Amino acid sequence: MNQEIENAIQDEYPDDFSHCYGCGRLNIKGHQFRTGWDGAQTITVYMPRPEHTAIPGYVYGGLIASLIDCHGTGSASLALHRKNGNEPGDGAEPPRFVTASLEVKFVKPTPQDVPLKAFGKVEEIHPKKFKIHTEVYAGEICCAKGEVVAALMPDTFGK
Amino acid sequence: MNQEIENAIQDEYPDDFSHCYGCGRLNIKGHQFRTGWDGAQTITVYMPRPEHTAIPGYVYGGLIASLIDCHGTGSASLALHRKNGNEPGDGAEPPRFVTASLEVKFVKPTPQDVPLKAFGKVEEIHPKKFKIHTEVYAGEICCAKGEVVAALMPDTFGK
């Protein structure tokens, strides 16, 4: 676990929903992104692997898009969980979200060998839909900005 | 090589630019996406690995975003290469592009165990900038739609 989040929402998902390549704690080949609160913002921290290059020395954009994606659904889950009176770590099962849409603007080349930090602001746009505004930093540099629309996972999803 | 493209633009990139986690032929841990012409469209075919799950049985959105991303830059390279009078396989070095922005709309859950096919239409929006409109199919199902703005890689990139 290369991430500094104490209480991550993904730690609370039921096992059946913990196989996501991006943020599933049971997907041992995946990124295992973990998302928690950082004051009024949400945060996900990830150290890219050596193979996650665009060109040598710079991080692959698809990895950044993946980070923004799972950070978005995790942030939506954190926000609705809090609205429902819960916090990760209290034992209540959090709601899960799916990504409806994802937008990424690549602002600057992202240096490798630095942990990436995604910071999110969550906006409720519907009782079952949240928009997450994310900025990804490598050190002091804002390298990418993203928007995710996350929708509450339908009970029928995957059935 | 699990992809059915005969002449892929990525096969022609110089070695220094072939380490991309998405589409670098020299990145043995990466996806090694390959993009070619299919009539007036561009195409990239990829079989997700078993670990590329969102929930079991369905493909991870970040993988789809990665596919759309590299399919976009590869398509822009194909288009400018053709405009310059060249085709992949003729030995000429193609131009390389970076992603300025990426948008993905997830239309339907994407079933696993089916090769994904990304089809692209390339629109020139500036002599050095192309917009690629992409649809990703799993069999007959259009699962995602994407737009990439790809910009010609500056000579200084990564220096």
mmCIF file of C-alpha atoms in Angstrom:
data_model
loop_
_atom_site.group_PDB
_atom_site.id
_atom_site.type_symbol
_atom_site.label_atom_id
_atom_site.label_comp_id
_atom_site.label_asym_id
_atom_site.label_seq_id
_atom_site.Cartn_x
_atom_site.Cartn_y
_atom_site.Cartn_z
ATOM 1 C CA MET A 1 0.000 0.000 0.000
ATOM 2 C CA ASN A 2 1.875 3.035 -1.268
ATOM 3 C CA GLN A 3 -0.729 5.578 -0.292
ATOM 4 C CA GLU A 4 -1.053 7.772 2.714
ATOM 5 C CA ILE A 5 -4.843 7.780 3.199
ATOM 6 C CA GLU A 6 -5.926 6.577 6.618
ATOM 7 C CA ASN A 7 -9.607 5.812 6.068
ATOM 8 C CA ALA A 8 -10.239 5.115 2.419
ATOM 9 C CA ILE A 9 -13.718 4.534 1.074
ATOM 10 C CA GLN A 10 -12.501 1.629 -1.043
ATOM 11 C CA ASP A 11 -11.511 -0.258 2.129
ATOM 12 C CA GLU A 12 -15.239 -0.410 2.943
ATOM 13 C CA TYR A 13 -16.634 -1.741 -0.330
ATOM 14 C CA PRO A 14 -18.015 -5.277 -0.136
ATOM 15 C CA ASP A 15 -15.717 -7.927 -1.610
ATOM 16 C CA ASP A 16 -17.859 -8.293 -4.761
ATOM 17 C CA PHE A 17 -17.137 -4.664 -5.624
ATOM 18 C CA SER A 18 -13.445 -4.746 -4.772
ATOM 19 C CA HIS A 19 -12.053 -6.149 -8.017
ATOM 20 C CA CYS A 20 -11.750 -2.879 -9.917
ATOM 21 C CA TYR A 21 -8.442 -2.629 -11.760
ATOM 22 C CA GLY A 22 -8.214 0.973 -10.638
ATOM 23 C CA CYS A 23 -9.357 0.898 -7.033
ATOM 24 C CA GLY A 24 -10.198 -2.641 -5.979
ATOM 25 C CA ARG A 25 -8.281 -3.728 -2.896
ATOM 26 C CA LEU A 26 -8.644 -7.373 -4.044
ATOM 27 C CA ASN A 27 -7.245 -6.754 -7.545
ATOM 28 C CA ILE A 28 -3.609 -7.530 -6.847
ATOM 29 C CA LYS A 29 -2.517 -6.588 -10.382
ATOM 30 C CA GLY A 30 -4.387 -3.282 -10.288
ATOM 31 C CA HIS A 31 -3.550 0.184 -9.013
ATOM 32 C CA GLN A 32 -5.419 -0.144 -5.692
ATOM 33 C CA PHE A 33 -6.181 3.573 -5.584
ATOM 34 C CA ARG A 34 -7.471 4.686 -2.183
ATOM 35 C CA THR A 35 -9.554 7.811 -1.668
ATOM 36 C CA GLY A 36 -10.301 9.652 1.547
ATOM 37 C CA TRP A 37 -11.220 13.049 2.937
ATOM 38 C CA ASP A 38 -8.612 15.793 3.267
ATOM 39 C CA GLY A 39 -10.593 18.523 4.982
ATOM 40 C CA ALA A 40 -13.417 19.504 2.642
ATOM 41 C CA GLN A 41 -11.608 17.985 -0.329
ATOM 42 C CA THR A 42 -11.054 14.383 -1.294
ATOM 43 C CA ILE A 43 -7.616 12.985 -2.007
ATOM 44 C CA THR A 44 -6.068 9.998 -3.746
ATOM 45 C CA VAL A 45 -2.304 9.459 -3.754
ATOM 46 C CA TYR A 46 -0.519 7.154 -6.153
ATOM 47 C CA MET A 47 3.063 6.449 -7.071
ATOM 48 C CA PRO A 48 3.189 5.442 -10.755
ATOM 49 C CA ARG A 49 5.086 2.267 -11.537
ATOM 50 C CA PRO A 50 8.222 2.481 -13.704
ATOM 51 C CA GLU A 51 6.331 1.063 -16.697
ATOM 52 C CA HIS A 52 3.647 3.786 -16.543
ATOM 53 C CA THR A 53 5.514 6.024 -18.986
ATOM 54 C CA ALA A 54 4.388 8.161 -21.897
ATOM 55 C CA ILE A 55 7.954 8.820 -22.946
ATOM 56 C CA PRO A 56 10.767 7.945 -20.538
ATOM 57 C CA GLY A 57 10.606 10.240 -17.494
ATOM 58 C CA TYR A 58 6.973 11.231 -17.935
ATOM 59 C CA VAL A 59 3.777 9.594 -16.740
ATOM 60 C CA TYR A 60 1.326 7.941 -19.114
ATOM 61 C CA GLY A 61 -1.861 9.958 -19.663
ATOM 62 C CA GLY A 62 -4.091 6.905 -19.468
ATOM 63 C CA LEU A 63 -2.837 6.273 -15.940
ATOM 64 C CA ILE A 64 -3.722 9.849 -15.014
ATOM 65 C CA ALA A 65 -7.157 9.384 -16.591
ATOM 66 C CA SER A 66 -7.598 6.178 -14.574
ATOM 67 C CA LEU A 67 -6.593 7.989 -11.384
ATOM 68 C CA ILE A 68 -9.109 10.775 -12.064
ATOM 69 C CA ASP A 69 -11.797 8.214 -12.873
ATOM 70 C CA CYS A 70 -11.537 6.145 -9.689
ATOM 71 C CA HIS A 71 -10.838 9.234 -7.586
ATOM 72 C CA GLY A 72 -14.136 10.535 -8.950
ATOM 73 C CA THR A 73 -16.262 7.515 -8.103
ATOM 74 C CA GLY A 74 -14.567 7.202 -4.713
ATOM 75 C CA SER A 75 -15.179 10.881 -3.986
ATOM 76 C CA ALA A 76 -18.851 10.565 -4.905
ATOM 77 C CA SER A 77 -19.138 7.598 -2.566
ATOM 78 C CA LEU A 78 -17.439 9.554 0.238
ATOM 79 C CA ALA A 79 -19.805 12.487 -0.285
ATOM 80 C CA LEU A 80 -23.022 10.486 -0.312
ATOM 81 C CA HIS A 81 -21.814 8.353 2.580
ATOM 82 C CA ARG A 82 -21.237 11.528 4.613
ATOM 83 C CA LYS A 83 -24.608 12.907 3.546
ATOM 84 C CA ASN A 84 -26.125 9.668 4.861
ATOM 85 C CA GLY A 85 -24.396 10.269 8.196
ATOM 86 C CA ASN A 86 -21.471 7.921 7.771
ATOM 87 C CA GLU A 87 -17.708 8.069 7.468
ATOM 88 C CA PRO A 88 -15.263 5.442 6.225
ATOM 89 C CA GLY A 89 -14.115 3.392 9.180
ATOM 90 C CA ASP A 90 -17.468 3.395 11.002
ATOM 91 C CA GLY A 91 -18.450 0.014 9.593
ATOM 92 C CA ALA A 92 -21.387 1.161 7.452
ATOM 93 C CA GLU A 93 -21.414 -0.072 3.872
ATOM 94 C CA PRO A 94 -20.895 2.858 1.503
ATOM 95 C CA PRO A 95 -22.794 3.466 -1.736
ATOM 96 C CA ARG A 96 -20.968 2.617 -4.960
ATOM 97 C CA PHE A 97 -20.847 4.707 -8.088
ATOM 98 C CA VAL A 98 -20.170 4.164 -11.768
ATOM 99 C CA THR A 99 -18.578 6.667 -14.123
ATOM 100 C CA ALA A 100 -20.988 8.241 -16.570
ATOM 101 C CA SER A 101 -18.407 10.520 -18.141
ATOM 102 C CA LEU A 102 -14.789 11.500 -17.742
ATOM 103 C CA GLU A 103 -12.957 14.576 -18.998
ATOM 104 C CA VAL A 104 -9.244 15.169 -18.659
ATOM 105 C CA LYS A 105 -7.214 18.181 -19.689
ATOM 106 C CA PHE A 106 -3.495 17.484 -19.711
ATOM 107 C CA VAL A 107 -1.967 20.743 -18.533
ATOM 108 C CA LYS A 108 1.720 19.850 -18.309
ATOM 109 C CA PRO A 109 3.910 16.802 -18.870
ATOM 110 C CA THR A 110 3.825 14.822 -15.620
ATOM 111 C CA PRO A 111 7.246 13.928 -14.217
ATOM 112 C CA GLN A 112 7.755 10.367 -13.060
ATOM 113 C CA ASP A 113 9.296 9.308 -9.709
ATOM 114 C CA VAL A 114 6.983 11.661 -7.790
ATOM 115 C CA PRO A 115 3.777 10.525 -6.056
ATOM 116 C CA LEU A 116 0.713 11.890 -7.801
ATOM 117 C CA LYS A 117 -1.927 13.559 -5.659
ATOM 118 C CA ALA A 118 -5.459 13.963 -6.951
ATOM 119 C CA PHE A 119 -7.539 16.532 -5.074
ATOM 120 C CA GLY A 120 -11.278 16.591 -5.618
ATOM 121 C CA LYS A 121 -14.181 18.920 -5.016
ATOM 122 C CA VAL A 122 -17.535 17.190 -5.043
ATOM 123 C CA GLU A 123 -20.644 18.857 -6.440
ATOM 124 C CA GLU A 124 -24.062 17.232 -6.095
ATOM 125 C CA ILE A 125 -25.877 17.681 -9.400
ATOM 126 C CA HIS A 126 -28.749 15.273 -8.636
ATOM 127 C CA PRO A 127 -29.534 13.107 -5.579
ATOM 128 C CA LYS A 128 -27.978 10.146 -7.383
ATOM 129 C CA LYS A 129 -25.351 11.980 -9.432
ATOM 130 C CA PHE A 130 -22.222 13.878 -8.465
ATOM 131 C CA LYS A 131 -19.690 15.873 -10.447
ATOM 132 C CA ILE A 132 -16.127 15.708 -9.158
ATOM 133 C CA HIS A 133 -13.687 18.456 -10.101
ATOM 134 C CA THR A 134 -10.159 17.112 -9.763
ATOM 135 C CA GLU A 135 -6.664 18.507 -10.017
ATOM 136 C CA VAL A 136 -3.683 16.171 -10.202
ATOM 137 C CA TYR A 137 -0.397 17.370 -8.766
ATOM 138 C CA ALA A 138 3.128 15.997 -9.113
ATOM 139 C CA GLY A 139 4.878 17.813 -6.316
ATOM 140 C CA GLU A 140 3.966 21.481 -6.731
ATOM 141 C CA ILE A 141 3.004 21.135 -10.396
ATOM 142 C CA CYS A 142 -0.632 20.847 -11.452
ATOM 143 C CA CYS A 143 -0.309 18.436 -14.359
ATOM 144 C CA ALA A 144 -3.911 17.600 -15.186
ATOM 145 C CA LYS A 145 -7.459 18.693 -14.468
ATOM 146 C CA GLY A 146 -10.434 16.420 -14.664
ATOM 147 C CA GLU A 147 -14.181 16.199 -14.331
ATOM 148 C CA VAL A 148 -16.058 13.027 -13.609
ATOM 149 C CA VAL A 149 -19.807 12.577 -13.533
ATOM 150 C CA ALA A 150 -20.458 9.646 -11.213
ATOM 151 C CA ALA A 151 -23.870 7.998 -11.005
ATOM 152 C CA LEU A 152 -25.111 5.797 -8.192
ATOM 153 C CA MET A 153 -24.623 2.204 -9.286
ATOM 154 C CA PRO A 154 -27.965 0.644 -10.275
ATOM 155 C CA ASP A 155 -28.875 -2.489 -8.323
ATOM 156 C CA THR A 156 -29.008 -4.298 -11.631
ATOM 157 C CA PHE A 157 -25.455 -3.359 -12.616
ATOM 158 C CA GLY A 158 -23.611 -6.378 -13.869
ATOM 159 C CA LYS A 159 -26.628 -8.648 -13.463
ATOM 160 C CA MET B 1 0.477 -9.326 -30.515
ATOM 161 C CA ASN B 2 -3.254 -9.783 -30.007
ATOM 162 C CA GLN B 3 -4.354 -7.247 -32.561
ATOM 163 C CA GLU B 4 -5.376 -7.593 -36.159
ATOM 164 C CA ILE B 5 -3.936 -4.394 -37.650
ATOM 165 C CA GLU B 6 -1.519 -5.015 -40.522
ATOM 166 C CA ASN B 7 0.316 -1.682 -40.763
ATOM 167 C CA ALA B 8 0.131 0.123 -37.450
ATOM 168 C CA ILE B 9 1.483 3.612 -37.034
ATOM 169 C CA GLN B 10 3.073 2.677 -33.702
ATOM 170 C CA ASP B 11 5.293 0.133 -35.486
ATOM 171 C CA GLU B 12 6.959 3.105 -37.205
ATOM 172 C CA TYR B 13 7.723 5.303 -34.196
ATOM 173 C CA PRO B 14 11.423 5.672 -33.385
ATOM 174 C CA ASP B 15 12.573 3.581 -30.418
ATOM 175 C CA ASP B 16 12.781 6.615 -28.100
ATOM 176 C CA PHE B 17 9.037 7.142 -28.543
ATOM 177 C CA SER B 18 8.044 3.500 -28.210
ATOM 178 C CA HIS B 19 7.904 3.180 -24.429
ATOM 179 C CA CYS B 20 4.341 4.399 -23.932
ATOM 180 C CA TYR B 21 2.426 2.208 -21.485
ATOM 181 C CA GLY B 22 -0.546 2.416 -23.821
ATOM 182 C CA CYS B 23 0.926 2.023 -27.270
ATOM 183 C CA GLY B 24 4.687 1.550 -27.069
ATOM 184 C CA ARG B 25 5.848 -1.619 -28.828
ATOM 185 C CA LEU B 26 8.900 -1.667 -26.518
ATOM 186 C CA ASN B 27 6.878 -1.431 -23.279
ATOM 187 C CA ILE B 28 6.499 -5.125 -22.563
ATOM 188 C CA LYS B 29 4.287 -4.518 -19.525
ATOM 189 C CA GLY B 30 2.011 -2.116 -21.418
ATOM 190 C CA HIS B 31 -1.034 -2.579 -23.621
ATOM 191 C CA GLN B 32 0.861 -2.255 -26.931
ATOM 192 C CA PHE B 33 -2.170 -0.781 -28.692
ATOM 193 C CA ARG B 34 -1.745 -0.699 -32.470
ATOM 194 C CA THR B 35 -3.677 1.685 -34.692
ATOM 195 C CA GLY B 36 -4.155 1.535 -38.452
ATOM 196 C CA TRP B 37 -6.487 2.592 -41.241
ATOM 197 C CA ASP B 38 -9.762 0.779 -41.865
ATOM 198 C CA GLY B 39 -11.007 2.510 -45.000
ATOM 199 C CA ALA B 40 -11.547 6.160 -44.102
ATOM 200 C CA GLN B 41 -11.663 5.331 -40.398
ATOM 201 C CA THR B 42 -8.909 4.388 -38.003
ATOM 202 C CA ILE B 43 -9.068 1.265 -35.866
ATOM 203 C CA THR B 44 -7.417 -0.120 -32.746
ATOM 204 C CA VAL B 45 -8.257 -3.604 -31.467
ATOM 205 C CA TYR B 46 -7.506 -4.787 -27.970
ATOM 206 C CA MET B 47 -8.399 -7.810 -25.885
ATOM 207 C CA PRO B 48 -8.576 -6.729 -22.222
ATOM 208 C CA ARG B 49 -6.626 -8.836 -19.780
ATOM 209 C CA PRO B 50 -8.511 -10.761 -17.071
ATOM 210 C CA GLU B 51 -7.425 -8.230 -14.434
ATOM 211 C CA HIS B 52 -8.892 -5.277 -16.373
ATOM 212 C CA THR B 53 -12.212 -5.501 -14.574
ATOM 213 C CA ALA B 54 -14.549 -2.860 -13.162
ATOM 214 C CA ILE B 55 -16.684 -5.491 -11.487
ATOM 215 C CA PRO B 56 -16.233 -9.136 -12.470
ATOM 216 C CA GLY B 57 -17.354 -9.650 -16.064
ATOM 217 C CA TYR B 58 -17.096 -6.003 -17.091
ATOM 218 C CA VAL B 59 -14.183 -3.973 -18.408
ATOM 219 C CA TYR B 60 -12.503 -1.247 -16.364
ATOM 220 C CA GLY B 61 -13.340 2.267 -17.572
ATOM 221 C CA GLY B 62 -9.779 3.487 -17.176
ATOM 222 C CA LEU B 63 -8.662 0.858 -19.682
ATOM 223 C CA ILE B 64 -11.287 2.105 -22.122
ATOM 224 C CA ALA B 65 -10.105 5.687 -21.536
ATOM 225 C CA SER B 66 -6.523 4.557 -22.196
ATOM 226 C CA LEU B 67 -7.594 2.860 -25.411
ATOM 227 C CA ILE B 68 -9.400 5.999 -26.588
ATOM 228 C CA ASP B 69 -6.389 8.130 -25.642
ATOM 229 C CA CYS B 70 -3.735 6.191 -27.574
ATOM 230 C CA HIS B 71 -6.151 5.447 -30.403
ATOM 231 C CA GLY B 72 -6.532 9.227 -30.648
ATOM 232 C CA THR B 73 -2.857 10.119 -30.825
ATOM 233 C CA GLY B 74 -2.214 7.216 -33.196
ATOM 234 C CA SER B 75 -5.091 8.316 -35.433
ATOM 235 C CA ALA B 76 -3.781 11.888 -35.537
ATOM 236 C CA SER B 77 -0.376 10.550 -36.523
ATOM 237 C CA LEU B 78 -1.920 8.403 -39.264
ATOM 238 C CA ALA B 79 -3.856 11.393 -40.595
ATOM 239 C CA LEU B 80 -0.948 13.828 -40.719
ATOM 240 C CA HIS B 81 1.337 11.123 -42.080
ATOM 241 C CA ARG B 82 -1.127 10.562 -44.942
ATOM 242 C CA LYS B 83 -1.462 14.292 -45.501
ATOM 243 C CA ASN B 84 2.321 14.397 -45.825
ATOM 244 C CA GLY B 85 2.124 11.703 -48.512
ATOM 245 C CA ASN B 86 3.076 8.721 -46.400
ATOM 246 C CA GLU B 87 1.546 5.516 -45.133
ATOM 247 C CA PRO B 88 2.679 3.200 -42.342
ATOM 248 C CA GLY B 89 4.943 0.572 -43.830
ATOM 249 C CA ASP B 90 6.623 2.873 -46.381
ATOM 250 C CA GLY B 91 9.607 3.504 -44.118
ATOM 251 C CA ALA B 92 8.994 7.218 -43.491
ATOM 252 C CA GLU B 93 9.082 8.353 -39.866
ATOM 253 C CA PRO B 94 5.629 9.470 -38.776
ATOM 254 C CA PRO B 95 4.826 12.567 -36.701
ATOM 255 C CA ARG B 96 4.041 11.993 -33.008
ATOM 256 C CA PHE B 97 1.257 13.552 -31.045
ATOM 257 C CA VAL B 98 0.467 14.246 -27.403
ATOM 258 C CA THR B 99 -2.987 14.305 -25.863
ATOM 259 C CA ALA B 100 -4.239 17.779 -25.003
ATOM 260 C CA SER B 101 -7.611 16.587 -23.777
ATOM 261 C CA LEU B 102 -9.662 13.431 -23.480
ATOM 262 C CA GLU B 103 -13.400 12.977 -23.052
ATOM 263 C CA VAL B 104 -15.139 9.657 -22.533
ATOM 264 C CA LYS B 105 -18.824 8.926 -22.238
ATOM 265 C CA PHE B 106 -19.512 5.463 -20.879
ATOM 266 C CA VAL B 107 -22.618 4.388 -22.756
ATOM 267 C CA LYS B 108 -23.051 0.790 -21.579
ATOM 268 C CA PRO B 109 -21.254 -1.633 -19.284
ATOM 269 C CA THR B 110 -18.543 -3.271 -21.408
ATOM 270 C CA PRO B 111 -18.548 -7.068 -21.326
ATOM 271 C CA GLN B 112 -15.223 -8.788 -20.802
ATOM 272 C CA ASP B 113 -13.888 -11.697 -22.912
ATOM 273 C CA VAL B 114 -14.637 -9.836 -26.168
ATOM 274 C CA PRO B 115 -12.009 -7.912 -28.160
ATOM 275 C CA LEU B 116 -12.649 -4.173 -28.010
ATOM 276 C CA LYS B 117 -12.609 -2.267 -31.287
ATOM 277 C CA ALA B 118 -12.085 1.479 -31.293
ATOM 278 C CA PHE B 119 -13.135 3.185 -34.528
ATOM 279 C CA GLY B 120 -12.011 6.759 -35.115
ATOM 280 C CA LYS B 121 -12.922 9.655 -37.374
ATOM 281 C CA VAL B 122 -10.202 12.276 -37.622
ATOM 282 C CA GLU B 123 -10.999 15.960 -37.910
ATOM 283 C CA GLU B 124 -8.256 18.528 -38.546
ATOM 284 C CA ILE B 125 -8.932 21.528 -36.321
ATOM 285 C CA HIS B 126 -5.561 23.238 -36.873
ATOM 286 C CA PRO B 127 -2.497 22.266 -38.960
ATOM 287 C CA LYS B 128 -0.904 20.898 -35.781
ATOM 288 C CA LYS B 129 -4.032 19.754 -33.950
ATOM 289 C CA PHE B 130 -6.565 17.044 -34.646
ATOM 290 C CA LYS B 131 -9.794 15.981 -32.966
ATOM 291 C CA ILE B 132 -10.532 12.272 -33.036
ATOM 292 C CA HIS B 133 -14.098 11.072 -32.587
ATOM 293 C CA THR B 134 -14.039 7.493 -31.368
ATOM 294 C CA GLU B 135 -16.580 4.772 -30.701
ATOM 295 C CA VAL B 136 -15.581 1.658 -28.789
ATOM 296 C CA TYR B 137 -17.405 -1.552 -29.592
ATOM 297 C CA ALA B 138 -17.519 -4.884 -27.761
ATOM 298 C CA GLY B 139 -18.963 -7.134 -30.448
ATOM 299 C CA GLU B 140 -22.057 -5.307 -31.741
ATOM 300 C CA ILE B 141 -22.433 -3.103 -28.643
ATOM 301 C CA CYS B 142 -21.193 0.477 -28.653
ATOM 302 C CA CYS B 143 -19.975 0.757 -25.056
ATOM 303 C CA ALA B 144 -18.198 4.122 -25.028
ATOM 304 C CA LYS B 145 -17.735 7.253 -27.080
ATOM 305 C CA GLY B 146 -14.708 9.471 -26.855
ATOM 306 C CA GLU B 147 -13.107 12.634 -28.131
ATOM 307 C CA VAL B 148 -9.408 13.321 -28.072
ATOM 308 C CA VAL B 149 -7.675 16.539 -29.017
ATOM 309 C CA ALA B 150 -4.175 15.552 -30.100
ATOM 310 C CA ALA B 151 -1.437 18.138 -30.602
ATOM 311 C CA LEU B 152 1.746 17.647 -32.583
ATOM 312 C CA MET B 153 4.479 16.824 -30.085
ATOM 313 C CA PRO B 154 6.765 19.820 -29.585
ATOM 314 C CA ASP B 155 10.442 19.154 -30.353
ATOM 315 C CA THR B 156 11.196 20.124 -26.776
ATOM 316 C CA PHE B 157 8.829 17.551 -25.267
ATOM 317 C CA GLY B 158 10.525 15.695 -22.465
ATOM 318 C CA LYS B 159 13.734 17.704 -22.803
#
